[in-house]
Coordinates of C-alpha atoms in Angstrom, one line a residue:
Chain A
G4 CA -0.4 17.8 -1.7
E5 CA 0.9 15.2 0.6
D6 CA 4.4 13.9 0.3
V7 CA 6.0 11.1 2.2
E8 CA 9.8 10.4 2.1
Q9 CA 11.9 7.5 3.1
S10 CA 15.5 6.5 2.7
L11 CA 15.8 3.8 0.0
F12 CA 18.1 1.2 1.6
L13 CA 19.1 -0.1 5.0
S14 CA 21.5 -3.0 5.7
V15 CA 21.8 -4.5 9.1
R16 CA 23.3 -7.7 10.7
E17 CA 21.0 -10.4 12.0
G18 CA 20.3 -9.8 15.7
D19 CA 20.8 -6.0 15.5
S20 CA 18.0 -3.4 15.7
S21 CA 16.8 -1.8 12.5
V22 CA 15.4 1.7 12.4
I23 CA 13.5 2.9 9.3
N24 CA 12.7 6.6 9.1
C25 CA 10.0 8.5 7.3
T26 CA 9.0 12.1 7.0
Y27 CA 5.6 13.3 5.9
T28 CA 4.0 16.7 5.1
D29 CA 0.3 16.4 5.9
S30 CA 0.0 17.6 9.5
S31 CA -3.7 16.7 9.5
S32 CA -3.2 13.0 9.0
T33 CA -5.1 11.0 11.5
Y34 CA -3.3 7.7 11.2
L35 CA 0.2 6.7 10.0
Y36 CA 0.9 3.2 8.9
W37 CA 3.8 0.9 8.3
Y38 CA 3.5 -1.8 5.6
K39 CA 5.8 -4.6 4.7
Q40 CA 6.2 -6.0 1.1
E41 CA 8.0 -9.2 0.5
P42 CA 9.2 -10.1 -3.1
G43 CA 6.4 -10.8 -5.4
A44 CA 3.7 -10.1 -2.8
G45 CA 1.2 -7.4 -1.9
L46 CA 1.5 -5.1 1.1
Q47 CA 1.0 -6.4 4.6
L48 CA 0.0 -4.0 7.3
L49 CA 2.5 -4.2 10.2
T50 CA 1.2 -1.5 12.5
Y51 CA -0.3 1.9 12.7
I52 CA -0.2 4.8 15.0
F53 CA -2.8 7.4 15.8
S54 CA -1.6 10.9 15.4
N55 CA -2.1 11.9 19.1
M56 CA 0.3 9.1 20.2
D57 CA 4.0 9.4 20.6
M58 CA 4.9 5.7 20.7
K59 CA 3.4 2.4 20.0
Q60 CA 5.0 -1.0 20.8
D61 CA 3.9 -4.3 19.4
Q62 CA 6.3 -7.2 20.1
R63 CA 9.5 -6.5 18.2
L64 CA 8.1 -3.4 16.6
T65 CA 8.3 0.1 18.0
V66 CA 6.8 3.1 16.3
L67 CA 7.8 6.6 17.3
L68 CA 6.0 9.6 16.1
N69 CA 7.3 13.2 16.4
K70 CA 4.4 15.2 15.2
K71 CA 6.2 18.5 15.5
D72 CA 8.9 17.4 13.1
K73 CA 6.5 15.2 11.1
H74 CA 8.9 12.3 11.6
L75 CA 7.9 8.7 11.9
S76 CA 10.2 5.8 12.6
L77 CA 9.9 2.0 12.8
R78 CA 12.3 0.1 15.0
I79 CA 12.6 -3.7 14.6
A80 CA 14.4 -5.3 17.5
D81 CA 16.4 -8.5 17.0
T82 CA 16.2 -8.3 13.3
Q83 CA 16.0 -11.6 11.5
T84 CA 16.6 -12.6 7.9
G85 CA 12.9 -13.1 7.5
D86 CA 12.5 -9.3 8.1
S87 CA 14.3 -8.6 4.8
A88 CA 11.7 -6.8 2.7
I89 CA 10.6 -3.4 1.5
Y90 CA 9.0 -1.2 4.2
F91 CA 6.5 1.5 3.3
C92 CA 5.3 4.2 5.6
A93 CA 1.9 5.8 4.6
E94 CA -0.3 8.5 5.8
S95 CA -4.1 8.5 5.4
E96 CA -5.9 11.5 3.9
T97 CA -8.3 13.3 6.0
G98 CA -10.8 13.7 3.2
G99 CA -13.6 11.3 2.4
R100 CA -11.7 8.9 0.1
R101 CA -9.2 8.1 2.8
A102 CA -6.6 6.9 0.3
L103 CA -3.1 6.3 1.4
T104 CA -0.1 8.3 0.4
F105 CA 3.0 6.1 0.4
G106 CA 6.6 6.7 0.7
S107 CA 9.0 5.3 -1.8
G108 CA 9.8 2.3 0.4
T109 CA 12.9 1.3 2.3
R110 CA 14.6 -1.9 1.3
L111 CA 15.8 -3.6 4.4
Q112 CA 18.6 -6.2 3.9
V113 CA 19.4 -8.4 6.8
Q114 CA 22.8 -10.1 6.6
P115 CA 23.4 -13.3 8.5
Chain B
E21 CA -5.5 -12.4 7.6
A22 CA -7.1 -10.3 4.9
D23 CA -9.4 -12.0 2.3
I24 CA -8.6 -10.1 -0.8
Y25 CA -7.7 -11.8 -4.0
Q26 CA -6.3 -10.7 -7.3
T27 CA -6.1 -12.7 -10.6
P28 CA -4.1 -13.2 -12.5
R29 CA -0.9 -12.9 -10.5
Y30 CA 1.2 -12.6 -13.6
L31 CA 0.2 -11.6 -17.1
V32 CA 2.3 -11.2 -20.2
I33 CA 0.3 -9.9 -23.2
G34 CA 0.8 -8.3 -26.5
T35 CA 0.2 -4.7 -27.4
G36 CA -3.4 -3.8 -28.4
K37 CA -5.1 -6.6 -26.4
K38 CA -7.9 -5.9 -24.0
I39 CA -7.3 -7.1 -20.5
T40 CA -9.2 -7.2 -17.2
L41 CA -7.5 -7.5 -13.8
E42 CA -9.8 -9.1 -11.2
C43 CA -10.0 -8.0 -7.6
S44 CA -12.4 -9.5 -5.1
Q45 CA -12.7 -9.3 -1.3
T46 CA -14.9 -11.3 1.1
M47 CA -14.9 -8.9 4.0
G48 CA -17.8 -6.8 2.9
H49 CA -15.7 -3.7 2.7
D50 CA -17.3 -0.6 1.1
K51 CA -14.1 1.1 0.0
M52 CA -11.8 -0.4 -2.6
Y53 CA -8.7 1.0 -4.3
W54 CA -6.4 0.3 -7.2
Y55 CA -2.7 1.4 -6.9
Q56 CA 0.0 1.2 -9.5
Q57 CA 3.4 0.3 -8.3
D58 CA 6.3 1.6 -10.3
P59 CA 9.5 -0.4 -10.8
G60 CA 11.1 2.1 -8.4
M61 CA 8.7 0.9 -5.8
E62 CA 6.4 3.9 -5.3
L63 CA 2.7 3.3 -5.2
H64 CA 0.2 5.7 -6.8
L65 CA -3.6 5.7 -6.5
I66 CA -5.3 5.3 -9.9
H67 CA -8.9 4.4 -8.9
Y68 CA -11.1 4.2 -5.9
S69 CA -14.6 3.3 -5.0
Y70 CA -16.8 4.2 -2.0
G71 CA -19.3 1.5 -2.8
V72 CA -21.5 -0.1 -5.4
N73 CA -21.9 2.1 -8.5
S74 CA -19.3 4.6 -7.2
T75 CA -15.9 5.0 -8.9
E76 CA -13.5 7.8 -9.0
K77 CA -10.1 8.5 -10.6
G78 CA -7.1 8.7 -8.4
D79 CA -4.0 10.9 -8.4
L80 CA -2.1 9.2 -11.2
S81 CA -3.7 9.5 -14.6
S82 CA -4.5 6.1 -16.0
E83 CA -6.0 4.8 -19.3
S84 CA -7.6 2.0 -17.3
T85 CA -11.2 2.0 -16.2
V86 CA -13.0 0.3 -13.3
S87 CA -16.4 -0.8 -12.3
R88 CA -18.2 -1.6 -9.1
I89 CA -21.3 -3.6 -9.7
R90 CA -21.0 -5.7 -6.6
T91 CA -19.5 -4.9 -3.3
E92 CA -17.0 -7.8 -3.5
H93 CA -15.7 -7.1 -7.0
F94 CA -13.6 -4.2 -8.3
P95 CA -12.2 -5.2 -11.7
L96 CA -9.8 -3.0 -13.7
T97 CA -9.9 -3.0 -17.5
L98 CA -7.4 -1.8 -20.1
E99 CA -9.1 -1.6 -23.5
S100 CA -5.9 -1.6 -25.5
A101 CA -2.8 -2.6 -23.6
R102 CA 0.5 -0.7 -24.4
P103 CA 4.1 -1.3 -23.1
S104 CA 3.7 1.8 -21.0
H105 CA 1.1 -0.1 -19.0
T106 CA 3.7 -2.6 -17.8
S107 CA 3.6 -2.3 -14.0
Q108 CA 2.5 -4.0 -10.8
Y109 CA -1.2 -3.3 -10.0
L110 CA -2.3 -3.6 -6.3
C111 CA -5.9 -3.8 -5.2
A112 CA -6.9 -2.8 -1.6
S113 CA -10.0 -2.5 0.5
S114 CA -11.0 -0.9 3.8
D115 CA -13.9 -0.9 6.1
R116 CA -15.6 1.9 8.0
S117 CA -13.6 1.3 11.2
T118 CA -12.0 4.3 12.9
T119 CA -8.5 3.3 11.7
E120 CA -9.6 2.5 8.2
E121 CA -6.5 0.5 7.5
Q122 CA -6.3 -0.9 4.0
Y123 CA -5.8 -4.6 3.2
F124 CA -4.0 -5.4 0.1
G125 CA -4.2 -8.2 -2.4
P126 CA -1.1 -10.0 -3.7
G127 CA -0.9 -7.8 -6.8
T128 CA -0.9 -8.5 -10.6
R129 CA 2.3 -8.0 -12.4
L130 CA 1.5 -7.0 -15.9
T131 CA 4.0 -7.0 -18.8
V132 CA 2.9 -5.7 -22.2
T133 CA 5.2 -6.7 -25.0

């Protein structure tokens, strides 16, 4: 079955760039997503990338996809304390139910 | 901003009680999902629905049941709560767009004592 892996923790200083990495196993995934979860809240969709793209940029967020290595990354430029949260990558199934398979989440801590 | 709601946000209840976690969305989405989020953060699919009168079990075995009588509502029921049911439950919905991104509710944190 599908498996998505992430490192558990990342600490950066305010103003630096953060890079959160993810590896996945389902090469047939059509879309890959990044979600953000703040304490006590649900998941907020940050961005997604189509599997035939290598890169997508959206303001401070840059998503890189290496399909050959099944590696996805999220770069946050000029990281702020408000970016402190748990970040999940997810891949969508190609079957009918289109459920998401999530990684374990990366806790990003931004130090002032 | 997604219009998907869950109630209650927090629930502490004793063993053996019957509980229903509510989830509703006003976006007219056909597909709805329930995920269980472990204390270690991972999310696992426990139920999903393609539309009215359609419900299926997910990947993680769960003693809960769901119903989908109306498009907007996808409640989850535990007939007899146990401490092992303590977890965060997240509801999501998606439409038929190409990207089919899922929108999540704020979650219900359930504690069974």
